[in-house]
CSV table of C-alpha atoms and ligand atoms in Angstrom, one decimal:
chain,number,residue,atom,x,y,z
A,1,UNK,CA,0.0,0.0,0.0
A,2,UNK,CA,1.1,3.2,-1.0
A,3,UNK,CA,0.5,6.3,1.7
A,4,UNK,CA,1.2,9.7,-0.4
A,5,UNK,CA,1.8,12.4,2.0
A,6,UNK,CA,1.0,15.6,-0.3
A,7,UNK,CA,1.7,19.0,1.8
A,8,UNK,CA,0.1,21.5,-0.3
A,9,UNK,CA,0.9,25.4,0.1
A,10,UNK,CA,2.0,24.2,3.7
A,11,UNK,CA,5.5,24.3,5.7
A,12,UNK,CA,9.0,25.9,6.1
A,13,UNK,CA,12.2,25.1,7.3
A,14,UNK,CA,11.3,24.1,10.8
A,15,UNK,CA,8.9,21.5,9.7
A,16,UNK,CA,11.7,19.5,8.7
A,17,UNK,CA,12.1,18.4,12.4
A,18,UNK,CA,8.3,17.1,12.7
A,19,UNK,CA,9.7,14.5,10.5
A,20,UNK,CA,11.6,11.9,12.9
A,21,UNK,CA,8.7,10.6,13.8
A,22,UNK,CA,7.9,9.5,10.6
A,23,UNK,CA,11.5,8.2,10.2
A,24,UNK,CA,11.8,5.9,13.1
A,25,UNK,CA,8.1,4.7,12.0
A,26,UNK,CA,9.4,3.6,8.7
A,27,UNK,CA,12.5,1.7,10.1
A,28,UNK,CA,9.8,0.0,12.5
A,29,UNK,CA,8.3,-3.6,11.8
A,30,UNK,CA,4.8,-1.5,12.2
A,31,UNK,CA,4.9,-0.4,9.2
A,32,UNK,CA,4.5,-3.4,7.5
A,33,UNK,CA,4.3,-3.5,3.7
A,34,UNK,CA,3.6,0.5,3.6
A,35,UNK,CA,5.5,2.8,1.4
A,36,UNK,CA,5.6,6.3,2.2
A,37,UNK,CA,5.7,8.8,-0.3
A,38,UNK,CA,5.9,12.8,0.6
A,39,UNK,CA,5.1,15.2,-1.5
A,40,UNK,CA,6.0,18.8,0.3
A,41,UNK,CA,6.3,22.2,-1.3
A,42,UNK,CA,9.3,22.5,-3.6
A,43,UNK,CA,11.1,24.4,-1.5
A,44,UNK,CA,11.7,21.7,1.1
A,45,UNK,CA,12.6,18.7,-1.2
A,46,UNK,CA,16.0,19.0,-1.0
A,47,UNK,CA,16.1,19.4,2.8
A,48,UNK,CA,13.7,16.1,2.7
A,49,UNK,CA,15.9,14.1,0.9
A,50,UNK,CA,18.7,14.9,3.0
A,51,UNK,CA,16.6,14.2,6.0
A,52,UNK,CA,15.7,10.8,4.6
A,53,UNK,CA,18.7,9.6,3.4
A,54,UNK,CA,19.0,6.7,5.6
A,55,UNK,CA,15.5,5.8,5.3
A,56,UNK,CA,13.2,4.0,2.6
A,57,UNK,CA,10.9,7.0,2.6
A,58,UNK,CA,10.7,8.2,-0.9
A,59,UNK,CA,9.8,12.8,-2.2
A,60,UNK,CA,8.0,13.6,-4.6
A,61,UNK,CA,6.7,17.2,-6.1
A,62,UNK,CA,2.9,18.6,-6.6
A,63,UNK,CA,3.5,19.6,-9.6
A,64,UNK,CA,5.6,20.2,-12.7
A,65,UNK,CA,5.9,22.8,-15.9
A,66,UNK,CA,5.0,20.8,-19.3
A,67,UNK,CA,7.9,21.5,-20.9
A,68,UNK,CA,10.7,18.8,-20.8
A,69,UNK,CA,13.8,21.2,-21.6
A,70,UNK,CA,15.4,23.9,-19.1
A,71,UNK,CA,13.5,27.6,-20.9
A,72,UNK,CA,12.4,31.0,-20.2
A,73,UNK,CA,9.8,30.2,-17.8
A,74,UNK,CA,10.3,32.6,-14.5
A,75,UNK,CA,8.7,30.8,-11.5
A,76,UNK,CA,8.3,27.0,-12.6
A,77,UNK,CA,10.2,24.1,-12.2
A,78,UNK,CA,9.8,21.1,-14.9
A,79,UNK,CA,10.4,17.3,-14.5
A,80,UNK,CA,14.1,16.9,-15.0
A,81,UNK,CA,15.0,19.6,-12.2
A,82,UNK,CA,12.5,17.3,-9.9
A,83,UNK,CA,14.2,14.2,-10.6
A,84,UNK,CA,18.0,16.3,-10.1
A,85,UNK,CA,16.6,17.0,-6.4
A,86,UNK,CA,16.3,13.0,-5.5
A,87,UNK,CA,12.8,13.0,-5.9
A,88,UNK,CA,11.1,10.0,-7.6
A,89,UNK,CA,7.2,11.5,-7.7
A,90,UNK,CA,5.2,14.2,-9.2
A,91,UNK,CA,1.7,15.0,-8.3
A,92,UNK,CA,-0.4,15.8,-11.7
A,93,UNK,CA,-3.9,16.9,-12.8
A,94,UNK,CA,-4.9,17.8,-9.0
A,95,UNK,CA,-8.2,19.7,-8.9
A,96,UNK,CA,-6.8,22.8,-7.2
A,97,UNK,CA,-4.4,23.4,-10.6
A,98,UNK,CA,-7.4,22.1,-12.8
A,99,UNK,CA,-9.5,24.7,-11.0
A,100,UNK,CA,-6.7,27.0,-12.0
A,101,UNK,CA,-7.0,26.5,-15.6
A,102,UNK,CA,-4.8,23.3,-15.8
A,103,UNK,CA,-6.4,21.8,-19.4
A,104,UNK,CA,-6.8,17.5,-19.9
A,105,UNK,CA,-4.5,18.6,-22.6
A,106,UNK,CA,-1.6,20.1,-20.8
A,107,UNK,CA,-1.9,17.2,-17.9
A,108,UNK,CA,-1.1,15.4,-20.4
A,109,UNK,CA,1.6,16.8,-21.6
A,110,UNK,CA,2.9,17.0,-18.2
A,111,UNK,CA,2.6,13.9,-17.7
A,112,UNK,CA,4.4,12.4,-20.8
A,113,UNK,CA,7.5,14.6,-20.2
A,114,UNK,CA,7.8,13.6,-16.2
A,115,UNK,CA,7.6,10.2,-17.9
A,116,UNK,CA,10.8,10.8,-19.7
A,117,UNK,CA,12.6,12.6,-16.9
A,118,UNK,CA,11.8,9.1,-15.4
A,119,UNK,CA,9.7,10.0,-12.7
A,120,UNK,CA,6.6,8.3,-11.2
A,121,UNK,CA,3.5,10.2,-12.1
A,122,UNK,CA,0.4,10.1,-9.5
A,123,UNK,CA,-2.5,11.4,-11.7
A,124,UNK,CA,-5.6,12.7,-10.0
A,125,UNK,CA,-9.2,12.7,-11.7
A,126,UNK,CA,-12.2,13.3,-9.5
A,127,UNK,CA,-15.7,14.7,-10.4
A,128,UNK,CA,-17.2,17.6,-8.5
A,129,UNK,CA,-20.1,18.0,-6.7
A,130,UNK,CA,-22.1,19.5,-9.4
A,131,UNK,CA,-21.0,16.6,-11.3
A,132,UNK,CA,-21.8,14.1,-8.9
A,133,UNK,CA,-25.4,15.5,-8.3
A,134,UNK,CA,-25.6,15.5,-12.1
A,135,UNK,CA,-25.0,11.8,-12.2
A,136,UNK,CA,-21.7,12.7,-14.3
A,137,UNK,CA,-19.1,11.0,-12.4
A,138,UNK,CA,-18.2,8.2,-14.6
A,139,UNK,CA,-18.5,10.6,-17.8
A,140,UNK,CA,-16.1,12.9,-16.3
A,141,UNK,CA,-13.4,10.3,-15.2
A,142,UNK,CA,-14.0,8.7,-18.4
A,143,UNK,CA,-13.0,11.6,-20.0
A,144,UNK,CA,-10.0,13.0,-18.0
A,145,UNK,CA,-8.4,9.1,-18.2
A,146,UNK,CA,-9.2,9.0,-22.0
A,147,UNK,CA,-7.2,12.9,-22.6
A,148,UNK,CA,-5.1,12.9,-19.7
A,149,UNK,CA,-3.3,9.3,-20.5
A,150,UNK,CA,-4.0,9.7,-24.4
A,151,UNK,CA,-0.6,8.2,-26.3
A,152,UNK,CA,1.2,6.9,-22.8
A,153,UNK,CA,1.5,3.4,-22.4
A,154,UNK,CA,0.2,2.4,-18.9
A,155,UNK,CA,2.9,0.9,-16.8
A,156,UNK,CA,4.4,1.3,-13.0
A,157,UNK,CA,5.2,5.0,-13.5
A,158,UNK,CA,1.1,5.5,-13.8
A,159,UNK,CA,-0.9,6.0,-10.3
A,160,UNK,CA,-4.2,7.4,-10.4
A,161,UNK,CA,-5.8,9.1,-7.3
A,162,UNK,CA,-9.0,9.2,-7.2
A,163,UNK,CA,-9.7,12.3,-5.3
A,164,UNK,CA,-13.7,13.4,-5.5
A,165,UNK,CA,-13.3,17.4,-5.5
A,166,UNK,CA,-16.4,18.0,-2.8
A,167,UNK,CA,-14.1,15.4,-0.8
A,168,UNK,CA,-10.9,17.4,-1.1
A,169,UNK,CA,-10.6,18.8,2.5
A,170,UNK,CA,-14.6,19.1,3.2
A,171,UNK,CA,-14.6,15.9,5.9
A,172,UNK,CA,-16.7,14.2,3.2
A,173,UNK,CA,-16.1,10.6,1.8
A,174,UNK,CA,-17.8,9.1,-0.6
A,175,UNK,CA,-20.1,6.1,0.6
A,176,UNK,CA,-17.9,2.5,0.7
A,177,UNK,CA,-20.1,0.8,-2.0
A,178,UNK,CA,-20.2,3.8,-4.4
A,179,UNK,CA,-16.2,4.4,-3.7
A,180,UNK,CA,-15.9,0.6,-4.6
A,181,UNK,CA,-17.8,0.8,-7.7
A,182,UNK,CA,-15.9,3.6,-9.1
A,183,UNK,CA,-12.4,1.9,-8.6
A,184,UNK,CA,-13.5,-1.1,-10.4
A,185,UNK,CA,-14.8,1.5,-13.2
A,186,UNK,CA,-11.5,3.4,-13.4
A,187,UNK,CA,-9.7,-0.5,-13.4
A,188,UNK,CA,-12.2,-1.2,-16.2
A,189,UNK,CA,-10.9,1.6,-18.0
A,190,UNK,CA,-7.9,-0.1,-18.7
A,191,UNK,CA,-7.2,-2.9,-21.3
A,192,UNK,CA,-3.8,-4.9,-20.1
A,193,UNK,CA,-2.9,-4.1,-16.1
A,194,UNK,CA,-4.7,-1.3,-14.8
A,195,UNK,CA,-2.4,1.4,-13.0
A,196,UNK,CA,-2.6,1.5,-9.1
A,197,UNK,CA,-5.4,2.8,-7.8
A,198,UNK,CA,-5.1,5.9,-4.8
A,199,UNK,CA,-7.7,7.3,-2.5
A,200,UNK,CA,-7.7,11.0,-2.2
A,201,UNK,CA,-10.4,13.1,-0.4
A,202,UNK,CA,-10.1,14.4,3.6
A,203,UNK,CA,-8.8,10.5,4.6
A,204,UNK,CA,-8.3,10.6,8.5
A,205,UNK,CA,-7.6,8.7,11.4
A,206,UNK,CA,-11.4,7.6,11.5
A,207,UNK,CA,-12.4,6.9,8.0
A,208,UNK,CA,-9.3,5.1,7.3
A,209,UNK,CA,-11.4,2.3,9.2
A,210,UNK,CA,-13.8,2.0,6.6
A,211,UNK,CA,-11.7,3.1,3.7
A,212,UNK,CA,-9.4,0.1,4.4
A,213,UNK,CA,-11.9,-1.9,3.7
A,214,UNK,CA,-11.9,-1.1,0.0
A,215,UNK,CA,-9.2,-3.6,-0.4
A,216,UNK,CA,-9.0,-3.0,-4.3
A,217,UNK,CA,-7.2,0.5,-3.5
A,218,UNK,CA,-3.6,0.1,-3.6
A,219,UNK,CA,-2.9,3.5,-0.8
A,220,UNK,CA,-4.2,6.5,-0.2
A,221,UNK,CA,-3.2,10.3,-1.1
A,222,UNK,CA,-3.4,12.0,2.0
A,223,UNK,CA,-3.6,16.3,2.3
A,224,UNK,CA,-4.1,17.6,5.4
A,225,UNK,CA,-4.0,14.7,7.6
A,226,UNK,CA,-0.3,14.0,6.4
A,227,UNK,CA,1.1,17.6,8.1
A,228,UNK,CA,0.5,16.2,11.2
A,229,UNK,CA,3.4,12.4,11.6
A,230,UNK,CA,1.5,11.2,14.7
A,231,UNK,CA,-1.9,11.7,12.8
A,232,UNK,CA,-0.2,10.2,9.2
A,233,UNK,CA,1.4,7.1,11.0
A,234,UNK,CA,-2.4,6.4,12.8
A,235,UNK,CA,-3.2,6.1,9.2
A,236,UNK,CA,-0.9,3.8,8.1
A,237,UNK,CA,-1.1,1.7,11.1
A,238,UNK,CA,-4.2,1.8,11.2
A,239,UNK,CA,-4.5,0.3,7.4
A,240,UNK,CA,-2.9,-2.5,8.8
A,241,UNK,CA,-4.9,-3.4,11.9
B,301,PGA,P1,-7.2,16.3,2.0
B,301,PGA,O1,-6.5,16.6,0.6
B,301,PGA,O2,-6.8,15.0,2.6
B,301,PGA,O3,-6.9,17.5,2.9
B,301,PGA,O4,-8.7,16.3,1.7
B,301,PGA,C1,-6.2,15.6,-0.3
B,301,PGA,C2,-5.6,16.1,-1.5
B,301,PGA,O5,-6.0,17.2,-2.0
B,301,PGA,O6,-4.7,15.5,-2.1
């Protein structure tokens, strides 16, 4: 199981030290088969890595600039500069860039170019509320898989997370059966080995006791519970027992 810690606008410098927690979790038996994945602003990658050089925990970024070579392009940081700071992830398509402007079309060319630069991509697709209500869920993930992944073959780079938007920070999770059904659509959606499948969407220490229970999700992407290690390692733990 995968446990993607992703920080959002959120930390400086000092947080660094909330992480040894986390550290002596993930040389602990009690983590079990979990692999732990942060994802904090860009600023604090480097410092990360450092931090967790002795330990399997593995850094990833939220985002990326579509454009595969260095360029003119004050402010943004692309795939291969990611990869140069020892990090092995990059959060694409979330809905608060999507909401932003972020296009199918330039997710996917995102996408393809943190490919190249060889890092893992976790993909997010989610329907919003308005969606929901409008019984549009399936068409809308249909269509953000079919542009978002056009032309890239599916194979352990690919992680989609799932993230409902109205779940996104609201406390909200979608119902267990309905959750379950819409993994096994996204699984569907793929011919040959479907990517692994991620939970995103205000996943805490409570509901992680009936989200566990979907066992066809392969982890969970985790926002603000993950800027808190004691409340992060409940959830992995937790997973477990
Ligand atoms: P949340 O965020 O856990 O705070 O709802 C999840 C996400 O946006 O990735």
């Amino acid at each position: 199981m995968y446990f993607v810690a992703n920080w959002k606008m959120f930390g400086n410098y000092k947080s660094i030290n909330t992480l040894n927690k986390v550290i002596k979790f993930s040389k602990s038996k009690a983590i079990k088969k979990g692999r732990l994945i942060y994802c904090p602003p860009y600023t604090l990658i480097s410092s990360f890595f450092k931090k967790f050089e002795n330990c399997l925990i593995d850094l990833g970024a939220q985002n990326c600039h579509e454009s595969e070579d260095y360029g003119s392009h004050t402010g943004f940081i692309n795939s291969k500069m990611i990869k140069s700071t020892g990090a092995n992830y990059v959060i694409l398509g979330h809905s608060e860039n999507r909401k932003k402007g972020e296009s199918d079309q330039l997710i996917n060319t995102k996408i393809k170019n943190a490919i190249k630069a060889k890092l893992k991509v976790i993909f997010c697709i989610g329907e919003t509320l308005i969606e929901k209500k409008k019984k549009k869920t399936k068409a809308v993930l249909s269509k953000q898989i079919k542009l978002g992944l056009k032309k890239i073959k599916i194979s352990s780079n690919i992680f989609i997370a799932y993230e409902p938007v109205w779940s996104i920070g609201t406390g909200d999770i979608p119902k267990s059966i309905e959750l379950e059904k819409t993994v096994q659509f996204i699984k569907k959606k793929f011919k040959g080995k479907p990517p692994k499948i991620l939970y995103g969407g205000s996943v805490n220490t409570e509901n992680i006791k009936d989200l566990k229970k979907i066992t066809i999700l392969d982890g969970f992407l985790i926002g603000g519970a993950s800027q808190n290690s004691k409340k992060f390692i409940d959830i992995v733990k937790k997973t477990y027992n």
